[in-house]
PDB file of N, CA and C in Angstrom:
ATOM      1  N   UNK F 282     140.173  99.565 123.031  1.00  0.00           N
ATOM      2  CA  UNK F 282     141.390  99.470 123.920  1.00  0.00           C
ATOM      3  C   UNK F 282     142.653  99.518 123.040  1.00  0.00           C
ATOM      4  N   UNK F 283     143.674 100.228 123.475  1.00  0.00           N
ATOM      5  CA  UNK F 283     144.950 100.219 122.790  1.00  0.00           C
ATOM      6  C   UNK F 283     145.589  98.856 122.888  1.00  0.00           C
ATOM      7  N   UNK F 284     146.101  98.357 121.765  1.00  0.00           N
ATOM      8  CA  UNK F 284     146.736  97.065 121.729  1.00  0.00           C
ATOM      9  C   UNK F 284     148.311  97.194 121.855  1.00  0.00           C
ATOM     10  N   UNK F 285     148.883  96.178 122.517  1.00  0.00           N
ATOM     11  CA  UNK F 285     150.333  96.153 122.628  1.00  0.00           C
ATOM     12  C   UNK F 285     150.912  94.822 122.224  1.00  0.00           C
ATOM     13  N   UNK F 286     152.075  94.855 121.609  1.00  0.00           N
ATOM     14  CA  UNK F 286     152.712  93.612 121.224  1.00  0.00           C
ATOM     15  C   UNK F 286     153.296  92.944 122.457  1.00  0.00           C
ATOM     16  N   UNK F 287     153.177  91.598 122.543  1.00  0.00           N
ATOM     17  CA  UNK F 287     153.642  90.915 123.681  1.00  0.00           C
ATOM     18  C   UNK F 287     154.024  89.432 123.175  1.00  0.00           C
ATOM     19  N   UNK F 288     154.945  88.878 123.837  1.00  0.00           N
ATOM     20  CA  UNK F 288     155.292  87.466 123.592  1.00  0.00           C
ATOM     21  C   UNK F 288     155.160  86.768 124.885  1.00  0.00           C
ATOM     22  N   UNK F 289     154.093  85.975 125.065  1.00  0.00           N
ATOM     23  CA  UNK F 289     153.762  85.335 126.290  1.00  0.00           C
ATOM     24  C   UNK F 289     153.155  83.961 126.026  1.00  0.00           C
ATOM     25  N   UNK F 290     153.412  83.045 126.859  1.00  0.00           N
ATOM     26  CA  UNK F 290     152.827  81.694 126.783  1.00  0.00           C
ATOM     27  C   UNK F 290     151.407  81.847 127.374  1.00  0.00           C
ATOM     28  N   UNK F 291     150.499  81.073 126.851  1.00  0.00           N
ATOM     29  CA  UNK F 291     149.132  80.992 127.378  1.00  0.00           C
ATOM     30  C   UNK F 291     148.706  79.535 127.408  1.00  0.00           C
ATOM     31  N   UNK F 292     148.000  79.160 128.457  1.00  0.00           N
ATOM     32  CA  UNK F 292     147.395  77.832 128.578  1.00  0.00           C
ATOM     33  C   UNK F 292     145.929  78.025 128.611  1.00  0.00           C
ATOM     34  N   UNK F 293     145.174  77.361 127.617  1.00  0.00           N
ATOM     35  CA  UNK F 293     143.816  77.602 127.472  1.00  0.00           C
ATOM     36  C   UNK F 293     143.037  76.295 127.880  1.00  0.00           C
ATOM     37  N   UNK F 294     142.097  76.376 128.809  1.00  0.00           N
ATOM     38  CA  UNK F 294     141.323  75.236 129.227  1.00  0.00           C
ATOM     39  C   UNK F 294     139.996  75.231 128.375  1.00  0.00           C
ATOM     40  N   UNK F 295     139.810  74.172 127.580  1.00  0.00           N
ATOM     41  CA  UNK F 295     138.570  73.895 126.887  1.00  0.00           C
ATOM     42  C   UNK F 295     137.943  72.682 127.328  1.00  0.00           C
ATOM     43  N   UNK F 296     137.088  72.752 128.286  1.00  0.00           N
ATOM     44  CA  UNK F 296     136.474  71.573 128.894  1.00  0.00           C
ATOM     45  C   UNK F 296     137.561  70.782 129.610  1.00  0.00           C
ATOM     46  N   UNK F 297     137.776  69.527 129.180  1.00  0.00           N
ATOM     47  CA  UNK F 297     138.828  68.735 129.814  1.00  0.00           C
ATOM     48  C   UNK F 297     140.154  68.758 129.069  1.00  0.00           C
ATOM     49  N   UNK F 298     140.284  69.631 128.065  1.00  0.00           N
ATOM     50  CA  UNK F 298     141.563  69.729 127.318  1.00  0.00           C
ATOM     51  C   UNK F 298     142.279  70.982 127.722  1.00  0.00           C
ATOM     52  N   UNK F 299     143.609  70.909 127.641  1.00  0.00           N
ATOM     53  CA  UNK F 299     144.389  72.119 127.912  1.00  0.00           C
ATOM     54  C   UNK F 299     145.237  72.422 126.643  1.00  0.00           C
ATOM     55  N   UNK F 300     145.160  73.525 126.042  1.00  0.00           N
ATOM     56  CA  UNK F 300     145.893  73.887 124.866  1.00  0.00           C
ATOM     57  C   UNK F 300     147.046  74.850 125.290  1.00  0.00           C
ATOM     58  N   UNK F 301     148.180  74.710 124.685  1.00  0.00           N
ATOM     59  CA  UNK F 301     149.286  75.598 124.924  1.00  0.00           C
ATOM     60  C   UNK F 301     149.395  76.451 123.728  1.00  0.00           C
ATOM     61  N   UNK F 302     149.502  77.749 123.793  1.00  0.00           N
ATOM     62  CA  UNK F 302     149.713  78.601 122.676  1.00  0.00           C
ATOM     63  C   UNK F 302     150.498  79.814 123.096  1.00  0.00           C
ATOM     64  N   UNK F 303     150.415  80.865 122.308  1.00  0.00           N
ATOM     65  CA  UNK F 303     151.089  82.111 122.666  1.00  0.00           C
ATOM     66  C   UNK F 303     150.146  83.286 122.436  1.00  0.00           C
ATOM     67  N   UNK F 304     150.454  84.359 123.116  1.00  0.00           N
ATOM     68  CA  UNK F 304     149.699  85.612 122.965  1.00  0.00           C
ATOM     69  C   UNK F 304     150.685  86.556 122.238  1.00  0.00           C
ATOM     70  N   UNK F 305     150.237  87.193 121.155  1.00  0.00           N
ATOM     71  CA  UNK F 305     151.085  88.076 120.467  1.00  0.00           C
ATOM     72  C   UNK F 305     150.624  89.550 120.547  1.00  0.00           C
ATOM     73  N   UNK F 306     149.462  89.820 121.022  1.00  0.00           N
ATOM     74  CA  UNK F 306     149.074  91.163 121.391  1.00  0.00           C
ATOM     75  C   UNK F 306     148.070  91.134 122.501  1.00  0.00           C
ATOM     76  N   UNK F 307     148.082  92.208 123.320  1.00  0.00           N
ATOM     77  CA  UNK F 307     147.187  92.227 124.529  1.00  0.00           C
ATOM     78  C   UNK F 307     146.630  93.659 124.650  1.00  0.00           C
ATOM     79  N   UNK F 308     145.466  93.717 125.242  1.00  0.00           N
ATOM     80  CA  UNK F 308     144.866  95.004 125.569  1.00  0.00           C
ATOM     81  C   UNK F 308     144.073  94.771 126.839  1.00  0.00           C
ATOM     82  N   UNK F 309     143.493  95.797 127.471  1.00  0.00           N
ATOM     83  CA  UNK F 309     142.678  95.559 128.644  1.00  0.00           C
ATOM     84  C   UNK F 309     141.376  94.857 128.316  1.00  0.00           C
ATOM     85  N   UNK F 310     141.066  94.689 127.060  1.00  0.00           N
ATOM     86  CA  UNK F 310     139.837  93.968 126.586  1.00  0.00           C
ATOM     87  C   UNK F 310     140.018  92.580 126.167  1.00  0.00           C
ATOM     88  N   UNK F 311     141.270  92.206 125.880  1.00  0.00           N
ATOM     89  CA  UNK F 311     141.470  90.808 125.356  1.00  0.00           C
ATOM     90  C   UNK F 311     142.865  90.602 124.788  1.00  0.00           C
ATOM     91  N   UNK F 312     143.078  89.472 124.233  1.00  0.00           N
ATOM     92  CA  UNK F 312     144.376  89.048 123.681  1.00  0.00           C
ATOM     93  C   UNK F 312     144.193  88.402 122.309  1.00  0.00           C
ATOM     94  N   UNK F 313     145.231  88.451 121.507  1.00  0.00           N
ATOM     95  CA  UNK F 313     145.277  87.633 120.184  1.00  0.00           C
ATOM     96  C   UNK F 313     145.973  86.397 120.522  1.00  0.00           C
ATOM     97  N   UNK F 314     145.391  85.246 120.163  1.00  0.00           N
ATOM     98  CA  UNK F 314     145.858  83.969 120.454  1.00  0.00           C
ATOM     99  C   UNK F 314     146.445  83.326 119.220  1.00  0.00           C
ATOM    100  N   UNK F 315     147.669  82.772 119.362  1.00  0.00           N
ATOM    101  CA  UNK F 315     148.323  82.028 118.289  1.00  0.00           C
ATOM    102  C   UNK F 315     148.423  80.642 118.760  1.00  0.00           C
ATOM    103  N   UNK F 316     147.698  79.744 118.086  1.00  0.00           N
ATOM    104  CA  UNK F 316     147.724  78.286 118.481  1.00  0.00           C
ATOM    105  C   UNK F 316     147.401  77.444 117.225  1.00  0.00           C
ATOM    106  N   UNK F 317     147.972  76.225 117.214  1.00  0.00           N
ATOM    107  CA  UNK F 317     147.641  75.284 116.115  1.00  0.00           C
ATOM    108  C   UNK F 317     146.277  74.724 116.237  1.00  0.00           C
ATOM    109  N   UNK F 318     145.688  74.786 117.417  1.00  0.00           N
ATOM    110  CA  UNK F 318     144.391  74.181 117.676  1.00  0.00           C
ATOM    111  C   UNK F 318     143.289  75.014 117.022  1.00  0.00           C
ATOM    112  N   UNK F 319     142.319  74.429 116.646  1.00  0.00           N
ATOM    113  CA  UNK F 319     141.108  75.089 116.105  1.00  0.00           C
ATOM    114  C   UNK F 319     140.193  75.514 117.220  1.00  0.00           C
ATOM    115  N   UNK F 320     140.077  76.843 117.362  1.00  0.00           N
ATOM    116  CA  UNK F 320     139.195  77.397 118.417  1.00  0.00           C
ATOM    117  C   UNK F 320     137.747  77.614 117.833  1.00  0.00           C
ATOM    118  N   UNK F 321     136.802  77.478 118.658  1.00  0.00           N
ATOM    119  CA  UNK F 321     135.420  77.670 118.260  1.00  0.00           C
ATOM    120  C   UNK F 321     134.961  79.069 118.575  1.00  0.00           C
ATOM    121  N   UNK F 322     134.600  79.842 117.542  1.00  0.00           N
ATOM    122  CA  UNK F 322     134.095  81.149 117.726  1.00  0.00           C
ATOM    123  C   UNK F 322     132.932  81.169 118.723  1.00  0.00           C
ATOM    124  N   UNK F 323     133.028  81.973 119.751  1.00  0.00           N
ATOM    125  CA  UNK F 323     131.932  82.071 120.710  1.00  0.00           C
ATOM    126  C   UNK F 323     132.123  81.167 121.891  1.00  0.00           C
ATOM    127  N   UNK F 324     133.073  80.265 121.883  1.00  0.00           N
ATOM    128  CA  UNK F 324     133.362  79.398 123.016  1.00  0.00           C
ATOM    129  C   UNK F 324     133.970  80.132 124.236  1.00  0.00           C
ATOM    130  N   UNK F 325     133.581  79.687 125.407  1.00  0.00           N
ATOM    131  CA  UNK F 325     134.167  80.292 126.574  1.00  0.00           C
ATOM    132  C   UNK F 325     135.350  79.448 127.008  1.00  0.00           C
ATOM    133  N   UNK F 326     136.406  80.194 127.375  1.00  0.00           N
ATOM    134  CA  UNK F 326     137.674  79.555 127.757  1.00  0.00           C
ATOM    135  C   UNK F 326     138.230  80.169 129.075  1.00  0.00           C
ATOM    136  N   UNK F 327     139.047  79.417 129.681  1.00  0.00           N
ATOM    137  CA  UNK F 327     139.752  79.898 130.895  1.00  0.00           C
ATOM    138  C   UNK F 327     141.231  79.966 130.473  1.00  0.00           C
ATOM    139  N   UNK F 328     141.904  81.106 130.722  1.00  0.00           N
ATOM    140  CA  UNK F 328     143.290  81.214 130.352  1.00  0.00           C
ATOM    141  C   UNK F 328     144.148  81.654 131.483  1.00  0.00           C
ATOM    142  N   UNK F 329     145.369  81.124 131.515  1.00  0.00           N
ATOM    143  CA  UNK F 329     146.449  81.578 132.433  1.00  0.00           C
ATOM    144  C   UNK F 329     147.494  82.206 131.483  1.00  0.00           C
ATOM    145  N   UNK F 330     147.651  83.510 131.738  1.00  0.00           N
ATOM    146  CA  UNK F 330     148.602  84.317 130.885  1.00  0.00           C
ATOM    147  C   UNK F 330     149.746  84.739 131.732  1.00  0.00           C
ATOM    148  N   UNK F 331     151.007  84.415 131.212  1.00  0.00           N
ATOM    149  CA  UNK F 331     152.224  84.721 131.953  1.00  0.00           C
ATOM    150  C   UNK F 331     152.657  86.131 131.521  1.00  0.00           C
ATOM    151  N   UNK F 332     153.145  86.906 132.471  1.00  0.00           N
ATOM    152  CA  UNK F 332     153.685  88.258 132.214  1.00  0.00           C
ATOM    153  C   UNK F 332     154.919  88.122 131.328  1.00  0.00           C
ATOM    154  N   UNK F 333     155.267  89.144 130.594  1.00  0.00           N
ATOM    155  CA  UNK F 333     156.414  89.141 129.738  1.00  0.00           C
ATOM    156  C   UNK F 333     157.714  88.736 130.404  1.00  0.00           C
ATOM    157  N   UNK F 334     157.834  89.160 131.693  1.00  0.00           N
ATOM    158  CA  UNK F 334     159.029  88.808 132.455  1.00  0.00           C
ATOM    159  C   UNK F 334     159.006  87.467 133.134  1.00  0.00           C
ATOM    160  N   UNK F 335     157.805  86.817 133.030  1.00  0.00           N
ATOM    161  CA  UNK F 335     157.660  85.459 133.598  1.00  0.00           C
ATOM    162  C   UNK F 335     157.441  85.403 135.116  1.00  0.00           C
ATOM    163  N   UNK F 336     157.338  86.570 135.723  1.00  0.00           N
ATOM    164  CA  UNK F 336     157.225  86.613 137.209  1.00  0.00           C
ATOM    165  C   UNK F 336     155.726  86.612 137.712  1.00  0.00           C
ATOM    166  N   UNK F 337     154.849  86.853 136.850  1.00  0.00           N
ATOM    167  CA  UNK F 337     153.433  86.968 137.267  1.00  0.00           C
ATOM    168  C   UNK F 337     152.522  86.156 136.288  1.00  0.00           C
ATOM    169  N   UNK F 338     151.413  85.684 136.785  1.00  0.00           N
ATOM    170  CA  UNK F 338     150.452  84.921 135.977  1.00  0.00           C
ATOM    171  C   UNK F 338     149.074  85.458 136.315  1.00  0.00           C
ATOM    172  N   UNK F 339     148.297  85.713 135.272  1.00  0.00           N
ATOM    173  CA  UNK F 339     146.878  86.132 135.435  1.00  0.00           C
ATOM    174  C   UNK F 339     145.974  85.150 134.892  1.00  0.00           C
ATOM    175  N   UNK F 340     144.951  84.747 135.624  1.00  0.00           N
ATOM    176  CA  UNK F 340     143.896  83.812 135.170  1.00  0.00           C
ATOM    177  C   UNK F 340     142.671  84.616 134.841  1.00  0.00           C
ATOM    178  N   UNK F 341     142.148  84.441 133.663  1.00  0.00           N
ATOM    179  CA  UNK F 341     140.946  85.094 133.167  1.00  0.00           C
ATOM    180  C   UNK F 341     140.041  84.172 132.382  1.00  0.00           C
ATOM    181  N   UNK F 342     138.720  84.531 132.411  1.00  0.00           N
ATOM    182  CA  UNK F 342     137.750  83.870 131.524  1.00  0.00           C
ATOM    183  C   UNK F 342     137.565  84.770 130.344  1.00  0.00           C
ATOM    184  N   UNK F 343     137.299  84.136 129.223  1.00  0.00           N
ATOM    185  CA  UNK F 343     137.057  84.887 127.982  1.00  0.00           C
ATOM    186  C   UNK F 343     136.255  84.148 126.981  1.00  0.00           C
ATOM    187  N   UNK F 344     135.842  84.931 125.955  1.00  0.00           N
ATOM    188  CA  UNK F 344     135.040  84.404 124.868  1.00  0.00           C
ATOM    189  C   UNK F 344     135.888  84.440 123.615  1.00  0.00           C
ATOM    190  N   UNK F 345     135.917  83.306 122.902  1.00  0.00           N
ATOM    191  CA  UNK F 345     136.751  83.264 121.666  1.00  0.00           C
ATOM    192  C   UNK F 345     136.024  84.082 120.600  1.00  0.00           C
ATOM    193  N   UNK F 346     136.795  84.964 119.929  1.00  0.00           N
ATOM    194  CA  UNK F 346     136.256  85.779 118.873  1.00  0.00           C
ATOM    195  C   UNK F 346     137.184  85.663 117.654  1.00  0.00           C
ATOM    196  N   UNK F 347     136.626  85.860 116.488  1.00  0.00           N
ATOM    197  CA  UNK F 347     137.372  85.884 115.198  1.00  0.00           C
ATOM    198  C   UNK F 347     137.423  87.281 114.751  1.00  0.00           C
ATOM    199  N   UNK F 348     138.674  87.727 114.364  1.00  0.00           N
ATOM    200  CA  UNK F 348     138.861  89.113 113.825  1.00  0.00           C
ATOM    201  C   UNK F 348     139.074  88.962 112.323  1.00  0.00           C
ATOM    202  N   UNK F 349     138.130  89.365 111.572  1.00  0.00           N
ATOM    203  CA  UNK F 349     138.161  89.350 110.107  1.00  0.00           C
ATOM    204  C   UNK F 349     139.323  90.205 109.620  1.00  0.00           C
ATOM    205  N   UNK F 350     139.405  91.389 110.302  1.00  0.00           N
ATOM    206  CA  UNK F 350     140.484  92.329 109.877  1.00  0.00           C
ATOM    207  C   UNK F 350     141.913  91.720 110.069  1.00  0.00           C
ATOM    208  N   UNK F 351     142.138  91.044 111.221  1.00  0.00           N
ATOM    209  CA  UNK F 351     143.436  90.470 111.479  1.00  0.00           C
ATOM    210  C   UNK F 351     143.590  88.990 110.975  1.00  0.00           C
ATOM    211  N   UNK F 352     142.438  88.411 110.553  1.00  0.00           N
ATOM    212  CA  UNK F 352     142.437  86.989 110.125  1.00  0.00           C
ATOM    213  C   UNK F 352     142.987  86.133 111.248  1.00  0.00           C
ATOM    214  N   UNK F 353     142.516  86.357 112.472  1.00  0.00           N
ATOM    215  CA  UNK F 353     143.064  85.566 113.569  1.00  0.00           C
ATOM    216  C   UNK F 353     142.060  85.472 114.733  1.00  0.00           C
ATOM    217  N   UNK F 354     142.260  84.516 115.568  1.00  0.00           N
ATOM    218  CA  UNK F 354     141.431  84.336 116.744  1.00  0.00           C
ATOM    219  C   UNK F 354     141.938  85.124 117.852  1.00  0.00           C
ATOM    220  N   UNK F 355     141.077  85.575 118.707  1.00  0.00           N
ATOM    221  CA  UNK F 355     141.390  86.223 119.973  1.00  0.00           C
ATOM    222  C   UNK F 355     140.474  85.837 121.037  1.00  0.00           C
ATOM    223  N   UNK F 356     140.785  86.318 122.231  1.00  0.00           N
ATOM    224  CA  UNK F 356     139.842  86.037 123.369  1.00  0.00           C
ATOM    225  C   UNK F 356     139.494  87.366 123.987  1.00  0.00           C
ATOM    226  N   UNK F 357     138.212  87.625 124.007  1.00  0.00           N
ATOM    227  CA  UNK F 357     137.712  88.845 124.644  1.00  0.00           C
ATOM    228  C   UNK F 357     137.449  88.549 126.123  1.00  0.00           C
ATOM    229  N   UNK F 358     138.099  89.294 127.003  1.00  0.00           N
ATOM    230  CA  UNK F 358     137.908  89.010 128.408  1.00  0.00           C
ATOM    231  C   UNK F 358     136.490  89.209 128.862  1.00  0.00           C
ATOM    232  N   UNK F 359     136.047  88.337 129.789  1.00  0.00           N
ATOM    233  CA  UNK F 359     134.726  88.388 130.388  1.00  0.00           C
ATOM    234  C   UNK F 359     134.921  88.720 131.855  1.00  0.00           C
ATOM    235  N   UNK F 360     134.170  89.683 132.418  1.00  0.00           N
ATOM    236  CA  UNK F 360     134.125  90.022 133.804  1.00  0.00           C
ATOM    237  C   UNK F 360     135.541  89.993 134.443  1.00  0.00           C
ATOM    238  N   UNK F 361     136.444  90.736 133.859  1.00  0.00           N
ATOM    239  CA  UNK F 361     137.814  90.863 134.390  1.00  0.00           C
ATOM    240  C   UNK F 361     137.847  91.649 135.675  1.00  0.00           C
ATOM    241  N   UNK F 362     138.469  91.151 136.694  1.00  0.00           N
ATOM    242  CA  UNK F 362     138.536  91.805 137.942  1.00  0.00           C
ATOM    243  C   UNK F 362     139.610  92.982 137.910  1.00  0.00           C
ATOM    244  N   UNK F 363     139.418  93.911 138.846  1.00  0.00           N
ATOM    245  CA  UNK F 363     140.322  95.089 138.811  1.00  0.00           C
ATOM    246  C   UNK F 363     141.760  94.699 139.085  1.00  0.00           C
ATOM    247  N   UNK F 364     141.984  93.676 139.898  1.00  0.00           N
ATOM    248  CA  UNK F 364     143.330  93.214 140.128  1.00  0.00           C
ATOM    249  C   UNK F 364     143.969  92.641 138.856  1.00  0.00           C
ATOM    250  N   UNK F 365     143.179  91.987 138.032  1.00  0.00           N
ATOM    251  CA  UNK F 365     143.700  91.429 136.782  1.00  0.00           C
ATOM    252  C   UNK F 365     144.009  92.575 135.793  1.00  0.00           C
ATOM    253  N   UNK F 366     143.099  93.571 135.779  1.00  0.00           N
ATOM    254  CA  UNK F 366     143.260  94.764 134.927  1.00  0.00           C
ATOM    255  C   UNK F 366     144.493  95.515 135.349  1.00  0.00           C
ATOM    256  N   UNK F 367     144.733  95.637 136.643  1.00  0.00           N
ATOM    257  CA  UNK F 367     145.925  96.375 137.105  1.00  0.00           C
ATOM    258  C   UNK F 367     147.211  95.616 136.698  1.00  0.00           C
ATOM    259  N   UNK F 368     147.212  94.285 136.762  1.00  0.00           N
ATOM    260  CA  UNK F 368     148.374  93.528 136.446  1.00  0.00           C
ATOM    261  C   UNK F 368     148.690  93.761 134.910  1.00  0.00           C
ATOM    262  N   UNK F 369     147.610  93.591 134.102  1.00  0.00           N
ATOM    263  CA  UNK F 369     147.828  93.695 132.644  1.00  0.00           C
ATOM    264  C   UNK F 369     148.243  95.098 132.274  1.00  0.00           C
ATOM    265  N   UNK F 370     147.671  96.084 132.904  1.00  0.00           N
ATOM    266  CA  UNK F 370     148.033  97.483 132.701  1.00  0.00           C
ATOM    267  C   UNK F 370     149.499  97.775 133.067  1.00  0.00           C
ATOM    268  N   UNK F 371     149.946  97.103 134.049  1.00  0.00           N
ATOM    269  CA  UNK F 371     151.370  97.365 134.473  1.00  0.00           C
ATOM    270  C   UNK F 371     152.328  96.701 133.432  1.00  0.00           C
ATOM    271  N   UNK F 372     151.843  95.589 132.816  1.00  0.00           N
ATOM    272  CA  UNK F 372     152.624  94.938 131.805  1.00  0.00           C
ATOM    273  C   UNK F 372     152.796  95.858 130.573  1.00  0.00           C
ATOM    274  N   UNK F 373     151.704  96.512 130.143  1.00  0.00           N
ATOM    275  CA  UNK F 373     151.649  97.263 128.975  1.00  0.00           C
ATOM    276  C   UNK F 373     152.576  98.491 128.978  1.00  0.00           C
ATOM    277  N   UNK F 374     152.931  98.936 130.193  1.00  0.00           N
ATOM    278  CA  UNK F 374     153.824 100.139 130.280  1.00  0.00           C
ATOM    279  C   UNK F 374     155.205  99.771 129.712  1.00  0.00           C
ATOM    280  N   UNK F 375     155.532  98.537 129.658  1.00  0.00           N
ATOM    281  CA  UNK F 375     156.861  98.127 129.094  1.00  0.00           C
ATOM    282  C   UNK F 375     156.728  97.544 127.726  1.00  0.00           C
ATOM    283  N   UNK F 376     155.643  97.615 127.092  1.00  0.00           N
ATOM    284  CA  UNK F 376     155.422  97.019 125.852  1.00  0.00           C
ATOM    285  C   UNK F 376     155.288  98.058 124.677  1.00  0.00           C
ATOM    286  N   UNK F 377     155.519  97.624 123.443  1.00  0.00           N
ATOM    287  CA  UNK F 377     155.370  98.469 122.304  1.00  0.00           C
ATOM    288  C   UNK F 377     153.918  98.419 121.756  1.00  0.00           C
ATOM    289  N   UNK F 378     153.405  99.624 121.415  1.00  0.00           N
ATOM    290  CA  UNK F 378     152.013  99.601 120.872  1.00  0.00           C
ATOM    291  C   UNK F 378     151.965  98.840 119.603  1.00  0.00           C
ATOM    292  N   UNK F 379     150.856  98.112 119.373  1.00  0.00           N
ATOM    293  CA  UNK F 379     150.602  97.396 118.176  1.00  0.00           C
ATOM    294  C   UNK F 379     149.994  98.325 117.129  1.00  0.00           C
ATOM    295  N   UNK F 380     150.288  98.059 115.904  1.00  0.00           N
ATOM    296  CA  UNK F 380     149.596  98.954 114.796  1.00  0.00           C
ATOM    297  C   UNK F 380     148.309  98.391 114.416  1.00  0.00           C
TER     298      UNK F 380
END
């Protein structure tokens, strides 16, 4: 999937904990997560991602993954619904492609 730069707040639910972080890139397959918290590779999380303009919020389930290439954690979306894909796709039309 093509990646796009984004600055958006994300709230990640890990069991009974809620972590606040940011998303710095997004694609239809997942997001790059920037957080001070240690994420567990392979863990399943629930996220609420706010649109760049702050008017829309998408809730998705995902699997925490480690990118050796980017030296960062990300979340690969799991079973994303078409309505969620449509929302994210509409956001990317206004975003700059990531290198």
